[in-house]
Amino acid sequence: MFGSRQRPNLKRPTWIIVLVSLVSIFLIAALVYPPRRSVACSLFSSSGCAMIKEQPYVPSRELTDDETAARVVFREILNSPPVQSKTPKIAFMFLTPGPLPFEKLWDKFFQGHEDRFTVYVHSSKQKPVHVSPYFVGKDIRSEKVGWGKISMVDAERRLLANALTDPDNQQFVLLSDSCVPLHNFEYVYHYLMYTNVSFIDCFIDPGPHGTGRYSEHMLPEVEKKDFRKASQWFSMKRQHAIMVTADNLYYRKFRLYCKPNMDGRNCYSDEHYLPTLFNMIDPNGIANWSVTHVDWSEGKWHPKAYRARDITYELLKNITSIDESIHVTSDGKKTVLVTPCLWNGMKKPCFLFGRKFYPETLDKLLHFFSNYTTI
């Protein structure tokens, strides 16, 4: 009988030994095979994390053949171990219409870290004359880019493809000609390399500048409930960069049906393609906020642009202290969406880079650089 089974006669020291053994086994297992999104995963076992198999995706409807094929490719990329590099690097990808007015500032940022970064420049109108040796010879084949058009996404994909040719590149940062660093290189390198997510902005905007831009022509692959909005400026890990360059199915939907002045609405692919894609295929793999600060507080079509008179130590200190990402919906409610910036589960300042800065701010930024980047 179950009730008559005798309890083993273990002495107290034996119980302690058994308990300690079980705890030790559990801790070892947690480090060797941590949950894919855990802090331990990010810090101790990046290759092991990638091998952890997730629960299979269960669609709410029957997928098309193209969707099934795309999902298989994406799953294999996510589950494959990352490329192991003895000298992992950050790829800094500059998307510019012409000159890069802050090369001197970036030169100061890069100095002394030559084996830990690469530079790629996509100039859509005029090839820049470079003043920093770190930028010389770094121009890639470029095409014209139209504001709000799919050519902007094409340029991003072109930069990613070129940066992926270097197997040492593990993080990929998209920057504009008006972007500046807000921290020193060591801080940025640690921030990006020692986490297991991509810093891709993503939020739901139910208003006319969000889901109001959605077109039912995107069905069945892209449903309205999955449509997202974001700032285009990102930093993404290598697996996600491969996925973006490999994608044809979802990219084609945005190329055809997300563009200015279509069906009486203006849809801008650079604000919707990436957040929608990753919301659908790897929502837990992105941070849902960007590491590039942009000030939209003026409520205009374009963000605030900083002049030389605006540049003070206090301004830069304030930007580098922000630890929450703020979005405001475009509907009548103007709902304020607040996302805490969590780095490996810890709340930290959100931003590594800032825009938009006028070229006239260069001298002041160079003057303050050593001070504000140590904040």
mmCIF file of C-alpha atoms in Angstrom:
data_model
loop_
_atom_site.group_PDB
_atom_site.id
_atom_site.type_symbol
_atom_site.label_atom_id
_atom_site.label_comp_id
_atom_site.label_asym_id
_atom_site.label_seq_id
_atom_site.Cartn_x
_atom_site.Cartn_y
_atom_site.Cartn_z
ATOM 1 C CA MET A 1 0.000 0.000 0.000
ATOM 2 C CA PHE A 2 1.165 3.570 -0.764
ATOM 3 C CA GLY A 3 0.432 4.772 2.743
ATOM 4 C CA SER A 4 2.516 2.038 4.345
ATOM 5 C CA ARG A 5 5.730 2.820 2.417
ATOM 6 C CA GLN A 6 8.485 3.525 4.946
ATOM 7 C CA ARG A 7 10.496 6.754 4.735
ATOM 8 C CA PRO A 8 14.228 6.158 4.212
ATOM 9 C CA ASN A 9 16.195 6.540 7.384
ATOM 10 C CA LEU A 10 18.600 9.275 6.295
ATOM 11 C CA LYS A 11 20.597 11.134 8.835
ATOM 12 C CA ARG A 12 20.656 14.956 8.778
ATOM 13 C CA PRO A 13 24.189 15.200 7.247
ATOM 14 C CA THR A 14 23.122 12.963 4.345
ATOM 15 C CA TRP A 15 20.139 15.223 3.611
ATOM 16 C CA ILE A 16 22.458 18.243 3.549
ATOM 17 C CA ILE A 17 24.798 16.529 1.084
ATOM 18 C CA VAL A 18 21.871 15.599 -1.206
ATOM 19 C CA LEU A 19 20.457 19.126 -1.056
ATOM 20 C CA VAL A 20 23.825 20.759 -1.834
ATOM 21 C CA SER A 21 24.355 18.358 -4.743
ATOM 22 C CA LEU A 22 20.969 19.172 -6.267
ATOM 23 C CA VAL A 23 21.537 22.909 -5.946
ATOM 24 C CA SER A 24 24.986 22.561 -7.554
ATOM 25 C CA ILE A 25 23.563 20.599 -10.485
ATOM 26 C CA PHE A 26 20.831 23.207 -10.973
ATOM 27 C CA LEU A 27 23.298 26.118 -10.982
ATOM 28 C CA ILE A 28 25.644 24.395 -13.428
ATOM 29 C CA ALA A 29 22.736 23.617 -15.744
ATOM 30 C CA ALA A 30 21.534 27.206 -15.554
ATOM 31 C CA LEU A 31 24.905 28.484 -16.734
ATOM 32 C CA VAL A 32 25.541 25.861 -19.400
ATOM 33 C CA TYR A 33 21.970 25.851 -20.747
ATOM 34 C CA PRO A 34 20.426 29.170 -19.677
ATOM 35 C CA PRO A 35 17.088 30.396 -20.999
ATOM 36 C CA ARG A 36 17.685 32.077 -24.330
ATOM 37 C CA ARG A 37 16.592 35.540 -23.189
ATOM 38 C CA SER A 38 18.127 35.407 -19.713
ATOM 39 C CA VAL A 39 20.992 37.485 -18.378
ATOM 40 C CA ALA A 40 23.043 34.306 -17.983
ATOM 41 C CA CYS A 41 22.392 33.538 -21.632
ATOM 42 C CA SER A 42 23.708 36.941 -22.654
ATOM 43 C CA LEU A 43 26.773 36.869 -20.447
ATOM 44 C CA PHE A 44 27.846 33.245 -20.248
ATOM 45 C CA SER A 45 26.609 31.206 -23.166
ATOM 46 C CA SER A 46 25.834 33.047 -26.377
ATOM 47 C CA SER A 47 26.511 29.992 -28.537
ATOM 48 C CA GLY A 48 24.625 27.700 -26.192
ATOM 49 C CA CYS A 49 21.682 30.095 -26.218
ATOM 50 C CA ALA A 50 21.424 29.927 -29.940
ATOM 51 C CA MET A 51 21.146 26.145 -29.827
ATOM 52 C CA ILE A 52 18.220 26.172 -27.427
ATOM 53 C CA LYS A 53 15.135 25.135 -29.382
ATOM 54 C CA GLU A 54 12.074 27.274 -28.879
ATOM 55 C CA GLN A 55 8.479 26.102 -29.025
ATOM 56 C CA PRO A 56 7.353 25.773 -32.649
ATOM 57 C CA TYR A 57 5.392 28.689 -34.089
ATOM 58 C CA VAL A 58 1.674 27.876 -34.191
ATOM 59 C CA PRO A 59 -0.044 30.008 -36.848
ATOM 60 C CA SER A 60 -3.623 31.199 -36.423
ATOM 61 C CA ARG A 61 -4.317 30.304 -40.065
ATOM 62 C CA GLU A 62 -2.889 28.095 -42.779
ATOM 63 C CA LEU A 63 0.369 29.600 -44.051
ATOM 64 C CA THR A 64 1.171 30.064 -47.718
ATOM 65 C CA ASP A 65 4.064 28.088 -49.210
ATOM 66 C CA ASP A 66 6.225 31.220 -49.224
ATOM 67 C CA GLU A 67 5.442 31.924 -45.570
ATOM 68 C CA THR A 68 6.292 28.369 -44.545
ATOM 69 C CA ALA A 69 9.613 28.565 -46.380
ATOM 70 C CA ALA A 70 10.420 31.960 -44.844
ATOM 71 C CA ARG A 71 9.589 30.772 -41.318
ATOM 72 C CA VAL A 72 11.864 27.739 -41.740
ATOM 73 C CA VAL A 73 14.766 29.922 -42.900
ATOM 74 C CA PHE A 74 14.290 32.407 -40.057
ATOM 75 C CA ARG A 75 14.051 29.629 -37.464
ATOM 76 C CA GLU A 76 17.242 27.989 -38.739
ATOM 77 C CA ILE A 77 19.098 31.313 -38.591
ATOM 78 C CA LEU A 78 17.957 31.961 -35.017
ATOM 79 C CA ASN A 79 18.805 28.430 -33.868
ATOM 80 C CA SER A 80 22.229 28.329 -35.513
ATOM 81 C CA PRO A 81 25.199 29.139 -33.272
ATOM 82 C CA PRO A 82 26.640 32.616 -33.884
ATOM 83 C CA VAL A 83 29.897 32.945 -35.782
ATOM 84 C CA GLN A 84 32.680 32.711 -33.225
ATOM 85 C CA SER A 85 35.208 35.528 -33.510
ATOM 86 C CA LYS A 86 38.400 36.176 -31.563
ATOM 87 C CA THR A 87 38.017 39.885 -32.302
ATOM 88 C CA PRO A 88 34.281 40.695 -32.401
ATOM 89 C CA LYS A 89 33.582 44.075 -33.968
ATOM 90 C CA ILE A 90 30.845 46.652 -34.285
ATOM 91 C CA ALA A 91 29.972 47.709 -37.832
ATOM 92 C CA PHE A 92 29.201 51.447 -37.948
ATOM 93 C CA MET A 93 27.060 52.008 -41.045
ATOM 94 C CA PHE A 94 26.604 55.613 -42.157
ATOM 95 C CA LEU A 95 23.617 56.427 -44.371
ATOM 96 C CA THR A 96 24.178 59.912 -45.807
ATOM 97 C CA PRO A 97 23.232 61.975 -48.855
ATOM 98 C CA GLY A 98 26.739 63.449 -49.032
ATOM 99 C CA PRO A 99 29.394 64.823 -46.651
ATOM 100 C CA LEU A 100 29.855 63.536 -43.111
ATOM 101 C CA PRO A 101 30.323 66.709 -41.037
ATOM 102 C CA PHE A 102 31.182 64.866 -37.809
ATOM 103 C CA GLU A 103 34.071 62.729 -39.046
ATOM 104 C CA LYS A 104 36.479 64.539 -36.701
ATOM 105 C CA LEU A 105 34.272 63.667 -33.739
ATOM 106 C CA TRP A 106 33.937 60.048 -34.818
ATOM 107 C CA ASP A 107 37.709 59.944 -35.360
ATOM 108 C CA LYS A 108 38.190 60.926 -31.716
ATOM 109 C CA PHE A 109 35.617 58.297 -30.695
ATOM 110 C CA PHE A 110 37.355 55.506 -32.660
ATOM 111 C CA GLN A 111 40.973 56.271 -31.695
ATOM 112 C CA GLY A 112 42.721 53.419 -29.887
ATOM 113 C CA HIS A 113 40.100 50.798 -30.777
ATOM 114 C CA GLU A 114 41.109 49.977 -34.339
ATOM 115 C CA ASP A 115 40.639 46.212 -33.961
ATOM 116 C CA ARG A 116 37.080 46.442 -32.639
ATOM 117 C CA PHE A 117 35.122 48.321 -35.289
ATOM 118 C CA THR A 118 34.534 48.683 -39.023
ATOM 119 C CA VAL A 119 33.055 51.572 -41.015
ATOM 120 C CA TYR A 120 30.738 51.532 -44.046
ATOM 121 C CA VAL A 121 29.437 54.624 -45.868
ATOM 122 C CA HIS A 122 26.422 54.759 -48.202
ATOM 123 C CA SER A 123 26.272 58.193 -49.876
ATOM 124 C CA SER A 124 23.180 58.553 -52.032
ATOM 125 C CA LYS A 125 23.916 61.864 -53.791
ATOM 126 C CA GLN A 126 27.504 63.015 -53.373
ATOM 127 C CA LYS A 127 30.570 60.981 -52.440
ATOM 128 C CA PRO A 128 32.098 62.513 -49.288
ATOM 129 C CA VAL A 129 35.629 63.846 -49.085
ATOM 130 C CA HIS A 130 36.865 62.140 -45.937
ATOM 131 C CA VAL A 131 38.972 63.889 -43.311
ATOM 132 C CA SER A 132 39.402 60.891 -41.005
ATOM 133 C CA PRO A 133 41.577 57.920 -42.023
ATOM 134 C CA TYR A 134 38.939 55.620 -40.488
ATOM 135 C CA PHE A 135 36.526 56.624 -43.275
ATOM 136 C CA VAL A 136 38.914 56.576 -46.249
ATOM 137 C CA GLY A 137 38.113 53.719 -48.621
ATOM 138 C CA LYS A 138 34.953 52.778 -46.696
ATOM 139 C CA ASP A 139 32.397 53.928 -49.265
ATOM 140 C CA ILE A 140 30.215 51.136 -50.644
ATOM 141 C CA ARG A 141 28.332 51.064 -53.948
ATOM 142 C CA SER A 142 25.381 53.363 -53.392
ATOM 143 C CA GLU A 143 22.055 54.187 -55.016
ATOM 144 C CA LYS A 144 19.804 57.232 -54.807
ATOM 145 C CA VAL A 145 17.604 57.357 -51.722
ATOM 146 C CA GLY A 146 14.215 59.060 -51.643
ATOM 147 C CA TRP A 147 12.779 60.277 -48.355
ATOM 148 C CA GLY A 148 10.016 57.952 -47.153
ATOM 149 C CA LYS A 149 10.487 55.540 -50.054
ATOM 150 C CA ILE A 150 11.528 51.889 -50.171
ATOM 151 C CA SER A 151 14.937 53.023 -51.460
ATOM 152 C CA MET A 152 15.696 53.976 -47.836
ATOM 153 C CA VAL A 153 15.190 50.342 -46.776
ATOM 154 C CA ASP A 154 17.190 49.208 -49.812
ATOM 155 C CA ALA A 155 20.128 51.333 -48.642
ATOM 156 C CA GLU A 156 19.903 49.837 -45.135
ATOM 157 C CA ARG A 157 19.903 46.311 -46.565
ATOM 158 C CA ARG A 158 22.838 47.206 -48.836
ATOM 159 C CA LEU A 159 24.848 48.426 -45.855
ATOM 160 C CA LEU A 160 24.016 45.281 -43.880
ATOM 161 C CA ALA A 161 25.008 43.007 -46.768
ATOM 162 C CA ASN A 162 28.387 44.712 -47.130
ATOM 163 C CA ALA A 163 29.021 44.641 -43.385
ATOM 164 C CA LEU A 164 28.105 40.944 -43.186
ATOM 165 C CA THR A 165 31.005 40.071 -45.496
ATOM 166 C CA ASP A 166 33.289 40.541 -42.469
ATOM 167 C CA PRO A 167 32.667 37.544 -40.166
ATOM 168 C CA ASP A 168 34.059 39.487 -37.204
ATOM 169 C CA ASN A 169 31.219 42.012 -37.324
ATOM 170 C CA GLN A 170 28.751 41.010 -34.605
ATOM 171 C CA GLN A 171 26.731 44.201 -34.095
ATOM 172 C CA PHE A 172 25.462 46.500 -36.835
ATOM 173 C CA VAL A 173 24.643 50.144 -36.080
ATOM 174 C CA LEU A 174 22.779 52.372 -38.539
ATOM 175 C CA LEU A 175 23.733 56.047 -38.308
ATOM 176 C CA SER A 176 22.987 59.207 -40.291
ATOM 177 C CA ASP A 177 25.194 62.120 -41.248
ATOM 178 C CA SER A 178 23.707 64.100 -38.327
ATOM 179 C CA CYS A 179 24.439 61.431 -35.679
ATOM 180 C CA VAL A 180 27.035 61.862 -32.925
ATOM 181 C CA PRO A 181 28.342 59.530 -30.191
ATOM 182 C CA LEU A 182 27.029 60.202 -26.680
ATOM 183 C CA HIS A 183 29.415 57.896 -24.803
ATOM 184 C CA ASN A 184 33.001 56.750 -25.203
ATOM 185 C CA PHE A 185 33.855 53.691 -27.298
ATOM 186 C CA GLU A 186 34.377 51.324 -24.356
ATOM 187 C CA TYR A 187 30.910 52.092 -22.988
ATOM 188 C CA VAL A 188 29.257 51.606 -26.387
ATOM 189 C CA TYR A 189 31.148 48.382 -27.091
ATOM 190 C CA HIS A 190 30.204 46.840 -23.747
ATOM 191 C CA TYR A 191 26.584 47.985 -24.069
ATOM 192 C CA LEU A 192 26.094 46.370 -27.490
ATOM 193 C CA MET A 193 28.283 43.279 -27.240
ATOM 194 C CA TYR A 194 27.200 41.963 -23.856
ATOM 195 C CA THR A 195 23.512 41.516 -24.516
ATOM 196 C CA ASN A 196 21.482 39.079 -26.580
ATOM 197 C CA VAL A 197 18.912 41.425 -28.142
ATOM 198 C CA SER A 198 18.825 43.870 -31.028
ATOM 199 C CA PHE A 199 17.980 47.482 -30.281
ATOM 200 C CA ILE A 200 15.162 47.880 -32.775
ATOM 201 C CA ASP A 201 12.385 50.308 -31.959
ATOM 202 C CA CYS A 202 8.831 48.921 -32.081
ATOM 203 C CA PHE A 203 5.432 50.098 -30.836
ATOM 204 C CA ILE A 204 1.727 50.130 -31.699
ATOM 205 C CA ASP A 205 0.331 53.426 -32.953
ATOM 206 C CA PRO A 206 -3.421 53.071 -33.618
ATOM 207 C CA GLY A 207 -3.563 56.530 -35.214
ATOM 208 C CA PRO A 208 -3.287 57.765 -38.813
ATOM 209 C CA HIS A 209 0.538 57.783 -38.681
ATOM 210 C CA GLY A 210 0.614 54.176 -37.441
ATOM 211 C CA THR A 211 -1.869 51.459 -38.339
ATOM 212 C CA GLY A 212 -3.722 54.084 -40.373
ATOM 213 C CA ARG A 213 -0.985 53.547 -42.963
ATOM 214 C CA TYR A 214 -1.665 49.831 -43.228
ATOM 215 C CA SER A 215 -2.956 48.470 -46.542
ATOM 216 C CA GLU A 216 -4.990 45.270 -46.841
ATOM 217 C CA HIS A 217 -3.000 44.539 -49.987
ATOM 218 C CA MET A 218 -0.402 43.192 -47.541
ATOM 219 C CA LEU A 219 -2.650 40.281 -46.652
ATOM 220 C CA PRO A 220 -2.361 37.423 -45.957
ATOM 221 C CA GLU A 221 1.324 37.627 -44.946
ATOM 222 C CA VAL A 222 1.089 40.902 -43.021
ATOM 223 C CA GLU A 223 -2.059 41.386 -40.927
ATOM 224 C CA LYS A 224 -3.139 44.706 -39.469
ATOM 225 C CA LYS A 225 -2.742 43.409 -35.905
ATOM 226 C CA ASP A 226 0.979 42.851 -36.593
ATOM 227 C CA PHE A 227 1.659 46.256 -38.164
ATOM 228 C CA ARG A 228 4.127 48.314 -36.083
ATOM 229 C CA LYS A 229 5.903 51.667 -36.142
ATOM 230 C CA ALA A 230 9.432 52.696 -35.139
ATOM 231 C CA SER A 231 12.372 54.993 -35.523
ATOM 232 C CA GLN A 232 14.524 53.631 -38.352
ATOM 233 C CA TRP A 233 17.831 53.953 -36.461
ATOM 234 C CA PHE A 234 18.858 50.581 -35.064
ATOM 235 C CA SER A 235 21.600 48.397 -33.718
ATOM 236 C CA MET A 236 21.114 44.716 -34.464
ATOM 237 C CA LYS A 237 22.972 41.495 -33.813
ATOM 238 C CA ARG A 238 24.413 39.401 -36.638
ATOM 239 C CA GLN A 239 21.599 36.825 -36.771
ATOM 240 C CA HIS A 240 19.018 39.569 -37.257
ATOM 241 C CA ALA A 241 21.167 41.284 -39.891
ATOM 242 C CA ILE A 242 21.264 38.020 -41.856
ATOM 243 C CA MET A 243 17.489 37.699 -41.569
ATOM 244 C CA VAL A 244 16.914 41.209 -42.934
ATOM 245 C CA THR A 245 19.153 40.631 -45.949
ATOM 246 C CA ALA A 246 17.635 37.173 -46.560
ATOM 247 C CA ASP A 247 14.012 38.331 -46.385
ATOM 248 C CA ASN A 248 12.191 38.677 -49.669
ATOM 249 C CA LEU A 249 8.609 37.774 -48.793
ATOM 250 C CA TYR A 250 7.812 40.517 -46.270
ATOM 251 C CA TYR A 251 10.141 43.051 -47.891
ATOM 252 C CA ARG A 252 8.194 42.647 -51.155
ATOM 253 C CA LYS A 253 4.907 43.455 -49.389
ATOM 254 C CA PHE A 254 6.336 46.738 -48.108
ATOM 255 C CA ARG A 255 7.975 47.562 -51.430
ATOM 256 C CA LEU A 256 4.644 47.208 -53.215
ATOM 257 C CA TYR A 257 2.139 48.463 -50.657
ATOM 258 C CA CYS A 258 3.879 50.813 -48.225
ATOM 259 C CA LYS A 259 4.811 54.011 -50.020
ATOM 260 C CA PRO A 260 3.876 57.688 -50.100
ATOM 261 C CA ASN A 261 0.557 58.705 -51.654
ATOM 262 C CA MET A 262 -0.887 55.231 -52.057
ATOM 263 C CA ASP A 263 -4.650 54.737 -51.709
ATOM 264 C CA GLY A 264 -4.960 58.193 -50.180
ATOM 265 C CA ARG A 265 -2.427 57.534 -47.418
ATOM 266 C CA ASN A 266 1.293 58.003 -46.890
ATOM 267 C CA CYS A 267 3.154 54.904 -45.741
ATOM 268 C CA TYR A 268 6.898 55.086 -45.090
ATOM 269 C CA SER A 269 8.664 51.727 -45.234
ATOM 270 C CA ASP A 270 11.656 52.804 -43.156
ATOM 271 C CA GLU A 271 9.281 53.430 -40.211
ATOM 272 C CA HIS A 272 7.317 50.187 -40.512
ATOM 273 C CA TYR A 273 9.200 47.374 -42.259
ATOM 274 C CA LEU A 274 11.705 46.357 -39.583
ATOM 275 C CA PRO A 275 9.438 46.689 -36.505
ATOM 276 C CA THR A 276 6.653 44.759 -38.251
ATOM 277 C CA LEU A 277 9.056 42.065 -39.469
ATOM 278 C CA PHE A 278 10.591 41.426 -36.063
ATOM 279 C CA ASN A 279 7.284 41.717 -34.241
ATOM 280 C CA MET A 280 6.173 38.778 -36.391
ATOM 281 C CA ILE A 281 9.278 36.572 -36.444
ATOM 282 C CA ASP A 282 11.260 37.280 -33.252
ATOM 283 C CA PRO A 283 9.370 39.637 -30.910
ATOM 284 C CA ASN A 284 11.364 38.574 -27.844
ATOM 285 C CA GLY A 285 14.651 39.204 -29.633
ATOM 286 C CA ILE A 286 14.329 42.994 -29.828
ATOM 287 C CA ALA A 287 14.425 45.661 -27.133
ATOM 288 C CA ASN A 288 11.506 47.716 -28.566
ATOM 289 C CA TRP A 289 13.549 50.909 -28.298
ATOM 290 C CA SER A 290 16.399 52.501 -30.213
ATOM 291 C CA VAL A 291 19.814 53.451 -28.826
ATOM 292 C CA THR A 292 19.773 56.623 -30.944
ATOM 293 C CA HIS A 293 18.138 59.643 -29.320
ATOM 294 C CA VAL A 294 15.777 61.759 -31.418
ATOM 295 C CA ASP A 295 13.719 64.607 -29.941
ATOM 296 C CA TRP A 296 10.158 64.652 -31.318
ATOM 297 C CA SER A 297 8.809 66.870 -28.546
ATOM 298 C CA GLU A 298 8.073 69.767 -30.924
ATOM 299 C CA GLY A 299 5.354 67.697 -32.604
ATOM 300 C CA LYS A 300 6.486 68.498 -36.163
ATOM 301 C CA TRP A 301 7.090 66.320 -39.230
ATOM 302 C CA HIS A 302 10.806 66.356 -38.490
ATOM 303 C CA PRO A 303 12.572 66.039 -35.117
ATOM 304 C CA LYS A 304 14.276 68.879 -33.304
ATOM 305 C CA ALA A 305 17.625 69.819 -34.837
ATOM 306 C CA TYR A 306 20.325 71.160 -32.518
ATOM 307 C CA ARG A 307 22.200 74.384 -33.321
ATOM 308 C CA ALA A 308 25.554 75.469 -31.870
ATOM 309 C CA ARG A 309 23.787 77.691 -29.337
ATOM 310 C CA ASP A 310 21.926 74.628 -28.000
ATOM 311 C CA ILE A 311 25.037 72.604 -27.190
ATOM 312 C CA THR A 312 25.798 72.710 -23.482
ATOM 313 C CA TYR A 313 27.147 70.236 -20.990
ATOM 314 C CA GLU A 314 23.710 70.191 -19.321
ATOM 315 C CA LEU A 315 21.958 69.237 -22.584
ATOM 316 C CA LEU A 316 24.314 66.347 -23.232
ATOM 317 C CA LYS A 317 24.139 65.211 -19.616
ATOM 318 C CA ASN A 318 20.333 65.216 -19.759
ATOM 319 C CA ILE A 319 20.235 63.158 -22.969
ATOM 320 C CA THR A 320 22.689 60.586 -21.631
ATOM 321 C CA SER A 321 20.665 60.268 -18.407
ATOM 322 C CA ILE A 322 17.326 59.354 -20.048
ATOM 323 C CA ASP A 323 16.342 55.799 -19.030
ATOM 324 C CA GLU A 324 12.880 55.550 -20.611
ATOM 325 C CA SER A 325 11.819 55.498 -24.253
ATOM 326 C CA ILE A 326 8.791 57.688 -24.974
ATOM 327 C CA HIS A 327 6.307 57.450 -27.858
ATOM 328 C CA VAL A 328 3.076 59.383 -28.384
ATOM 329 C CA THR A 329 0.303 57.856 -30.500
ATOM 330 C CA SER A 330 -1.062 59.851 -33.435
ATOM 331 C CA ASP A 331 -4.742 59.248 -32.692
ATOM 332 C CA GLY A 332 -7.038 61.683 -30.849
ATOM 333 C CA LYS A 333 -6.048 60.264 -27.464
ATOM 334 C CA LYS A 334 -2.340 61.152 -27.904
ATOM 335 C CA THR A 335 -1.483 58.314 -25.548
ATOM 336 C CA VAL A 336 2.017 58.511 -24.079
ATOM 337 C CA LEU A 337 3.743 55.133 -24.241
ATOM 338 C CA VAL A 338 6.630 54.674 -21.811
ATOM 339 C CA THR A 339 9.128 51.823 -22.221
ATOM 340 C CA PRO A 340 11.808 51.432 -19.521
ATOM 341 C CA CYS A 341 15.231 50.812 -21.051
ATOM 342 C CA LEU A 342 16.217 47.449 -19.621
ATOM 343 C CA TRP A 343 19.699 46.158 -20.389
ATOM 344 C CA ASN A 344 19.954 42.509 -19.345
ATOM 345 C CA GLY A 345 17.079 43.130 -16.952
ATOM 346 C CA MET A 346 18.637 46.250 -15.402
ATOM 347 C CA LYS A 347 17.345 49.765 -16.022
ATOM 348 C CA LYS A 348 20.044 51.806 -17.739
ATOM 349 C CA PRO A 349 20.309 54.975 -19.828
ATOM 350 C CA CYS A 350 18.784 54.353 -23.249
ATOM 351 C CA PHE A 351 20.945 56.220 -25.702
ATOM 352 C CA LEU A 352 24.416 55.691 -27.146
ATOM 353 C CA PHE A 353 24.058 58.097 -30.079
ATOM 354 C CA GLY A 354 22.102 61.266 -30.817
ATOM 355 C CA ARG A 355 20.648 63.166 -33.787
ATOM 356 C CA LYS A 356 19.879 65.618 -35.414
ATOM 357 C CA PHE A 357 22.887 67.912 -34.968
ATOM 358 C CA TYR A 358 23.768 70.692 -37.407
ATOM 359 C CA PRO A 359 27.387 70.757 -38.702
ATOM 360 C CA GLU A 360 27.933 74.034 -36.825
ATOM 361 C CA THR A 361 27.836 72.107 -33.518
ATOM 362 C CA LEU A 362 31.076 70.205 -34.270
ATOM 363 C CA ASP A 363 33.502 72.473 -32.401
ATOM 364 C CA LYS A 364 31.388 72.527 -29.252
ATOM 365 C CA LEU A 365 30.880 68.760 -29.352
ATOM 366 C CA LEU A 366 34.635 68.235 -29.720
ATOM 367 C CA HIS A 367 35.188 70.562 -26.762
ATOM 368 C CA PHE A 368 32.721 68.721 -24.525
ATOM 369 C CA PHE A 369 33.431 65.199 -25.798
ATOM 370 C CA SER A 370 35.809 63.991 -23.084
ATOM 371 C CA ASN A 371 33.485 65.302 -20.374
ATOM 372 C CA TYR A 372 30.003 64.270 -21.479
ATOM 373 C CA THR A 373 31.053 60.831 -22.733
ATOM 374 C CA THR A 374 32.210 59.861 -19.244
ATOM 375 C CA ILE A 375 28.813 60.587 -17.690
#
